[in-house]
């Protein structure tokens, strides 16, 4: 009797497993059919195919990791960059104390003005000690630019053997840091001028529009010049304008939003958590700026290299998939004589 019962149980279990496999197969077949229909549609329509290709390229380049590194080094470099900018403004506008005070106020968030004033007062007045201090500030400021160099070359698909290295790399990074400092000071000057032109009640739509337009123009020039300096070959404007314009608009929007949100967060946090809230808020905005720059760079790269449409089925790559894989392979070329190829069967 027991063997019969066990046999019946085994038979029923086998039937259940078979039914489960059939159901699973039918589900997978239905999902594959839907995916294939969506895949065919997006390959025919750039309105969907291009964004999908950008997302795929972002994943191929580990864009999230690059944005995280830019956020980390951007946060560490922020205070030295602000201090360098304040030193430059203080030296240039020595004979214009009121203008200097306004520009410094626009440069430095109010939460960090006390710390920055103390650091500025601690710098030597001149001589070798001053230059040593400035060199130290430059050394701690280049981290974010070095990370931007690696990120931009990765996104552009530049082989390692063609990337700037050694002294040439650091000269390019220092030049990009100068562009960054000049741009930050120019943004602060635009803010000061907009305040002067605004109405007494502070609600001047025309002044605000001019300020936003000027900020976008300055940031466009900063991003474009930065890409020109950090890439081994000067890119054409028609290839980089999506990154420059998209990054400029995104950063302008984030800065305008941050100027409204960050003080409110600090005020609501109270005296105990106020400083912590300011740090977290600042870190979050740096992260958003880094993400915006990486995504806009991916858009420019996909557009320049014609890396769309991409297939949604990894087992059936199409022309753009093969091109993207060849770019990833070529990036690993480390020495002048090395060539890495990729074949898709």
Short mmCIF file of C-alpha atoms in Angstrom, two decimals:
data_model
loop_
_atom_site.label_atom_id
_atom_site.label_comp_id
_atom_site.label_asym_id
_atom_site.label_seq_id
_atom_site.Cartn_x
_atom_site.Cartn_y
_atom_site.Cartn_z
CA UNK A 1 0.00 0.00 0.00
CA UNK A 2 2.80 2.42 0.87
CA UNK A 3 4.59 2.01 -2.45
CA UNK A 4 1.35 2.78 -4.28
CA UNK A 5 0.83 5.93 -2.22
CA UNK A 6 4.40 7.08 -2.87
CA UNK A 7 4.05 6.36 -6.57
CA UNK A 8 0.85 8.37 -6.74
CA UNK A 9 2.47 11.25 -4.87
CA UNK A 10 5.46 11.21 -7.19
CA UNK A 11 3.21 11.19 -10.20
CA UNK A 12 1.18 14.14 -8.93
CA UNK A 13 4.35 16.04 -8.11
CA UNK A 14 5.71 15.35 -11.58
CA UNK A 15 2.48 16.62 -13.12
CA UNK A 16 2.66 19.76 -10.95
CA UNK A 17 6.26 20.42 -11.92
CA UNK A 18 5.47 19.92 -15.59
CA UNK A 19 2.53 22.30 -15.33
CA UNK A 20 4.72 24.83 -13.58
CA UNK A 21 7.35 24.56 -16.30
CA UNK A 22 4.72 24.98 -18.99
CA UNK A 23 3.30 28.03 -17.22
CA UNK A 24 6.74 29.52 -16.80
CA UNK A 25 7.55 28.87 -20.46
CA UNK A 26 4.32 30.52 -21.57
CA UNK A 27 5.03 33.55 -19.36
CA UNK A 28 8.56 33.90 -20.70
CA UNK A 29 7.30 33.51 -24.25
CA UNK A 30 4.71 36.22 -23.70
CA UNK A 31 7.30 38.55 -22.16
CA UNK A 32 9.73 37.87 -25.01
CA UNK A 33 7.00 38.64 -27.51
CA UNK A 34 6.22 41.95 -25.81
CA UNK A 35 9.93 42.81 -25.60
CA UNK A 36 10.42 42.01 -29.29
CA UNK A 37 7.52 44.25 -30.28
CA UNK A 38 8.84 47.10 -28.11
CA UNK A 39 12.34 46.48 -29.47
CA UNK A 40 11.21 46.70 -33.09
CA UNK A 41 9.24 49.86 -32.36
CA UNK A 42 12.05 51.66 -30.54
CA UNK A 43 14.52 50.75 -33.29
CA UNK A 44 12.27 52.53 -35.80
CA UNK A 45 11.56 55.59 -33.62
CA UNK A 46 14.45 57.72 -32.35
CA UNK A 47 12.20 59.37 -29.75
CA UNK A 48 12.48 56.15 -27.72
CA UNK A 49 15.53 54.52 -29.27
CA UNK A 50 17.87 57.41 -28.49
CA UNK A 51 17.04 57.61 -24.73
CA UNK A 52 17.38 53.83 -24.46
CA UNK A 53 20.77 54.02 -26.14
CA UNK A 54 21.87 56.74 -23.69
CA UNK A 55 20.81 54.58 -20.74
CA UNK A 56 22.69 51.60 -22.20
CA UNK A 57 25.81 53.70 -22.77
CA UNK A 58 25.58 55.05 -19.22
CA UNK A 59 25.54 51.47 -17.95
CA UNK A 60 28.42 50.41 -20.23
CA UNK A 61 30.57 53.26 -18.87
CA UNK A 62 29.59 52.72 -15.22
CA UNK A 63 28.33 56.29 -15.25
CA UNK A 64 26.92 56.05 -11.74
CA UNK A 65 30.35 55.21 -10.34
CA UNK A 66 31.96 58.12 -12.19
CA UNK A 67 29.29 60.51 -10.90
CA UNK A 68 29.86 59.23 -7.36
CA UNK A 69 33.61 59.84 -7.66
CA UNK A 70 33.01 63.33 -9.01
CA UNK A 71 30.67 64.01 -6.08
CA UNK A 72 33.22 62.80 -3.54
CA UNK A 73 36.14 64.75 -4.96
CA UNK A 74 33.91 67.73 -5.71
CA UNK A 75 32.92 67.92 -2.07
CA UNK A 76 36.55 67.61 -0.92
CA UNK A 77 37.68 70.22 -3.45
CA UNK A 78 34.87 72.68 -2.80
CA UNK A 79 36.39 74.52 0.16
CA UNK A 80 39.90 74.89 -1.39
CA UNK A 81 38.34 76.12 -4.66
CA UNK A 82 36.20 78.66 -2.82
CA UNK A 83 39.23 79.83 -0.86
CA UNK A 84 41.29 80.18 -4.05
CA UNK A 85 38.48 82.14 -5.68
CA UNK A 86 38.22 84.46 -2.65
CA UNK A 87 42.00 85.00 -2.67
CA UNK A 88 41.91 85.93 -6.36
CA UNK A 89 38.96 88.28 -5.88
CA UNK A 90 40.61 89.89 -2.85
CA UNK A 91 43.82 90.51 -4.79
CA UNK A 92 42.13 91.79 -7.93
CA UNK A 93 39.61 94.03 -6.15
CA UNK A 94 41.87 95.36 -3.45
CA UNK A 95 40.99 98.96 -4.31
CA UNK A 96 37.25 98.25 -4.45
CA UNK A 97 36.35 96.94 -0.98
CA UNK A 98 32.57 97.24 -1.38
CA UNK A 99 32.54 95.34 -4.68
CA UNK A 100 34.92 92.77 -3.24
CA UNK A 101 32.63 92.18 -0.27
CA UNK A 102 29.62 91.70 -2.56
CA UNK A 103 31.43 89.24 -4.83
CA UNK A 104 32.74 87.24 -1.87
CA UNK A 105 29.22 87.14 -0.43
CA UNK A 106 27.95 85.75 -3.72
CA UNK A 107 30.80 83.23 -3.88
CA UNK A 108 30.51 81.68 -0.44
CA UNK A 109 27.34 80.17 1.10
CA UNK A 110 26.51 81.92 4.35
CA UNK A 111 26.97 78.70 6.37
CA UNK A 112 30.70 78.64 5.52
CA UNK A 113 31.62 82.31 5.60
CA UNK A 114 32.95 82.23 9.17
CA UNK A 115 35.19 79.24 8.45
CA UNK A 116 36.38 80.75 5.19
CA UNK A 117 37.17 84.10 6.82
CA UNK A 118 39.25 82.30 9.43
CA UNK A 119 41.11 80.31 6.76
CA UNK A 120 41.69 83.45 4.71
CA UNK A 121 43.06 85.29 7.73
CA UNK A 122 45.41 82.36 8.40
CA UNK A 123 47.07 82.63 4.99
CA UNK A 124 50.44 84.45 4.99
CA UNK A 125 50.48 87.99 3.63
CA UNK A 126 53.17 87.35 1.03
CA UNK A 127 56.46 85.79 0.15
CA UNK A 128 57.32 82.13 -0.14
CA UNK A 129 54.87 81.14 2.60
CA UNK A 130 51.94 82.59 0.63
CA UNK A 131 52.93 80.83 -2.56
CA UNK A 132 53.42 77.57 -0.68
CA UNK A 133 49.94 77.93 0.75
CA UNK A 134 48.44 78.68 -2.66
CA UNK A 135 50.20 75.67 -4.21
CA UNK A 136 48.79 73.52 -1.43
CA UNK A 137 45.29 74.83 -2.18
CA UNK A 138 45.74 74.09 -5.88
CA UNK A 139 46.91 70.57 -5.06
CA UNK A 140 43.80 69.88 -3.00
CA UNK A 141 41.53 71.46 -5.62
CA UNK A 142 42.52 69.38 -8.64
CA UNK A 143 40.88 66.16 -7.42
CA UNK A 144 37.53 66.93 -8.99
CA UNK A 145 39.16 68.01 -12.27
CA UNK A 146 41.24 64.82 -12.44
CA UNK A 147 38.09 62.78 -11.92
CA UNK A 148 36.32 64.78 -14.61
CA UNK A 149 39.25 64.06 -16.96
CA UNK A 150 38.94 60.29 -16.46
CA UNK A 151 35.15 60.39 -16.73
CA UNK A 152 35.10 62.44 -19.92
CA UNK A 153 37.68 60.26 -21.65
CA UNK A 154 35.77 57.13 -20.62
CA UNK A 155 32.48 58.46 -21.95
CA UNK A 156 34.12 59.65 -25.18
CA UNK A 157 35.66 56.22 -25.74
CA UNK A 158 39.26 57.48 -25.86
CA UNK A 159 41.82 54.63 -25.65
CA UNK A 160 44.20 54.87 -22.70
CA UNK A 161 47.19 55.05 -25.07
CA UNK A 162 45.84 58.32 -26.52
CA UNK A 163 44.93 60.01 -23.24
CA UNK A 164 47.17 62.70 -21.82
CA UNK A 165 49.52 61.42 -19.13
CA UNK A 166 52.30 62.65 -16.91
CA UNK A 167 53.12 66.35 -17.07
CA UNK A 168 50.84 66.96 -20.07
CA UNK A 169 47.86 65.60 -18.14
CA UNK A 170 48.48 67.81 -15.12
CA UNK A 171 49.01 70.89 -17.27
CA UNK A 172 45.63 70.26 -18.90
CA UNK A 173 44.05 69.70 -15.49
CA UNK A 174 45.54 72.93 -14.13
CA UNK A 175 44.27 74.84 -17.17
CA UNK A 176 40.80 73.37 -16.61
CA UNK A 177 41.01 74.40 -12.94
CA UNK A 178 41.76 77.97 -14.04
CA UNK A 179 38.69 77.87 -16.30
CA UNK A 180 36.65 76.61 -13.34
CA UNK A 181 37.88 79.39 -11.05
CA UNK A 182 37.31 82.12 -13.62
CA UNK A 183 33.84 80.77 -14.33
CA UNK A 184 32.90 80.65 -10.64
CA UNK A 185 34.06 84.24 -10.14
CA UNK A 186 32.16 85.32 -13.27
CA UNK A 187 28.99 83.69 -11.95
CA UNK A 188 29.39 85.55 -8.67
CA UNK A 189 29.92 88.82 -10.55
CA UNK A 190 26.74 88.20 -12.56
CA UNK A 191 24.82 87.63 -9.34
CA UNK A 192 26.12 90.90 -7.88
CA UNK A 193 25.22 92.81 -11.03
CA UNK A 194 21.74 91.27 -11.10
CA UNK A 195 21.16 92.40 -7.53
CA UNK A 196 22.22 95.94 -8.46
CA UNK A 197 19.86 96.02 -11.45
CA UNK A 198 16.90 94.49 -9.65
CA UNK A 199 13.99 96.52 -8.30
CA UNK A 200 13.99 97.69 -4.65
CA UNK A 201 11.49 94.97 -3.71
CA UNK A 202 13.74 92.33 -5.27
CA UNK A 203 11.06 91.17 -7.74
CA UNK A 204 12.54 92.14 -11.09
CA UNK A 205 11.69 89.59 -13.77
CA UNK A 206 13.93 91.21 -16.36
CA UNK A 207 16.98 91.19 -14.08
CA UNK A 208 16.32 87.56 -13.17
CA UNK A 209 16.03 86.56 -16.83
CA UNK A 210 19.27 88.35 -17.69
CA UNK A 211 21.03 86.68 -14.75
CA UNK A 212 19.85 83.22 -15.81
CA UNK A 213 20.82 83.79 -19.43
CA UNK A 214 24.27 85.05 -18.42
CA UNK A 215 24.75 82.09 -16.06
CA UNK A 216 23.84 79.63 -18.82
CA UNK A 217 26.26 81.34 -21.21
CA UNK A 218 29.11 81.26 -18.67
CA UNK A 219 28.47 77.64 -17.76
CA UNK A 220 28.25 76.69 -21.44
CA UNK A 221 31.69 78.20 -22.01
CA UNK A 222 33.06 76.49 -18.89
CA UNK A 223 31.84 73.03 -19.90
CA UNK A 224 32.94 73.41 -23.51
CA UNK A 225 36.39 74.74 -22.60
CA UNK A 226 36.75 72.03 -19.95
CA UNK A 227 35.98 69.32 -22.52
CA UNK A 228 38.41 70.92 -24.97
CA UNK A 229 41.20 70.89 -22.39
CA UNK A 230 40.58 67.44 -20.92
CA UNK A 231 40.18 65.49 -24.16
CA UNK A 232 43.36 64.64 -26.12
CA UNK A 233 41.99 66.22 -29.30
CA UNK A 234 39.92 69.37 -29.45
CA UNK A 235 36.34 68.32 -30.11
CA UNK A 236 34.18 70.21 -32.55
CA UNK A 237 31.46 72.40 -31.15
CA UNK A 238 28.80 70.47 -33.06
CA UNK A 239 29.83 67.34 -31.13
CA UNK A 240 30.02 68.86 -27.66
CA UNK A 241 27.22 71.44 -27.67
CA UNK A 242 24.60 68.98 -26.30
CA UNK A 243 26.80 68.34 -23.26
CA UNK A 244 27.70 72.03 -22.84
CA UNK A 245 24.15 73.32 -23.24
CA UNK A 246 22.49 70.52 -21.27
CA UNK A 247 25.02 70.79 -18.46
CA UNK A 248 24.72 74.60 -18.38
CA UNK A 249 20.92 74.53 -18.17
CA UNK A 250 20.88 71.75 -15.57
CA UNK A 251 23.50 73.39 -13.34
CA UNK A 252 21.79 76.78 -13.59
CA UNK A 253 18.49 75.23 -12.55
CA UNK A 254 20.11 73.32 -9.69
CA UNK A 255 21.95 76.39 -8.40
CA UNK A 256 18.79 78.48 -8.51
CA UNK A 257 16.86 75.72 -6.74
CA UNK A 258 19.63 75.20 -4.20
CA UNK A 259 19.79 78.88 -3.36
CA UNK A 260 16.14 78.66 -2.31
CA UNK A 261 16.11 75.22 -0.68
CA UNK A 262 19.39 75.04 1.24
CA UNK A 263 18.73 78.01 3.58
CA UNK A 264 15.24 76.67 4.31
CA UNK A 265 16.66 73.25 5.22
CA UNK A 266 19.20 74.80 7.56
CA UNK A 267 16.63 77.05 9.26
CA UNK A 268 14.25 74.15 9.87
CA UNK A 269 17.03 71.91 11.19
CA UNK A 270 17.68 74.21 14.14
CA UNK A 271 20.95 75.10 15.85
CA UNK A 272 21.98 71.50 16.63
CA UNK A 273 21.59 69.92 13.18
CA UNK A 274 21.88 73.09 11.11
CA UNK A 275 25.51 72.57 10.07
CA UNK A 276 24.92 68.90 9.35
CA UNK A 277 21.88 69.76 7.23
CA UNK A 278 23.95 72.27 5.27
CA UNK A 279 26.65 69.67 4.59
CA UNK A 280 24.15 67.01 3.51
CA UNK A 281 22.29 69.50 1.34
CA UNK A 282 25.51 70.70 -0.27
CA UNK A 283 26.66 67.12 -0.89
CA UNK A 284 23.31 66.29 -2.48
CA UNK A 285 23.49 69.24 -4.85
CA UNK A 286 27.04 68.39 -5.86
CA UNK A 287 25.81 64.86 -6.58
CA UNK A 288 22.99 66.19 -8.77
CA UNK A 289 25.42 68.41 -10.67
CA UNK A 290 27.79 65.47 -11.22
CA UNK A 291 24.92 63.29 -12.43
CA UNK A 292 23.77 66.01 -14.82
CA UNK A 293 27.25 66.38 -16.29
CA UNK A 294 27.71 62.63 -16.77
CA UNK A 295 24.29 62.16 -18.38
CA UNK A 296 24.73 65.10 -20.75
CA UNK A 297 28.16 63.76 -21.71
CA UNK A 298 26.56 60.40 -22.49
CA UNK A 299 23.97 62.15 -24.67
CA UNK A 300 26.72 63.93 -26.62
CA UNK A 301 28.73 60.71 -27.03
CA UNK A 302 25.77 58.66 -28.27
CA UNK A 303 24.85 61.42 -30.70
CA UNK A 304 28.43 61.88 -31.97
CA UNK A 305 29.21 58.17 -32.44
CA UNK A 306 25.70 57.29 -33.71
CA UNK A 307 25.25 54.64 -31.02
CA UNK A 308 21.51 54.20 -31.50
CA UNK A 309 19.29 52.32 -31.73
CA UNK A 310 20.44 49.56 -29.38
CA UNK A 311 18.86 46.15 -29.17
CA UNK A 312 16.85 45.22 -26.07
CA UNK A 313 17.83 41.57 -26.60
CA UNK A 314 21.45 41.09 -25.52
CA UNK A 315 21.59 37.78 -27.44
CA UNK A 316 20.80 39.54 -30.74
CA UNK A 317 23.02 42.64 -30.97
CA UNK A 318 22.66 45.03 -33.88
CA UNK A 319 25.07 47.48 -35.51
CA UNK A 320 25.05 50.08 -32.71
CA UNK A 321 25.63 47.37 -30.10
CA UNK A 322 28.65 46.08 -32.01
CA UNK A 323 30.02 49.62 -32.35
CA UNK A 324 29.58 50.26 -28.61
CA UNK A 325 31.38 47.00 -27.79
CA UNK A 326 34.24 47.93 -30.13
CA UNK A 327 34.58 51.28 -28.33
CA UNK A 328 34.71 49.55 -24.96
CA UNK A 329 37.39 47.17 -26.26
CA UNK A 330 39.52 49.97 -27.77
CA UNK A 331 39.51 51.86 -24.47
CA UNK A 332 41.69 49.11 -22.99
CA UNK A 333 44.60 49.81 -25.33
CA UNK A 334 47.37 50.82 -22.93
CA UNK A 335 50.56 51.06 -25.00
CA UNK A 336 51.14 52.62 -28.45
CA UNK A 337 51.54 49.28 -30.21
CA UNK A 338 48.53 47.60 -28.62
CA UNK A 339 45.28 47.10 -30.53
CA UNK A 340 42.20 45.47 -29.01
CA UNK A 341 39.39 44.31 -31.28
CA UNK A 342 35.88 43.07 -30.60
CA UNK A 343 33.94 40.65 -32.79
CA UNK A 344 30.22 39.98 -32.48
CA UNK A 345 29.11 36.76 -34.13
#
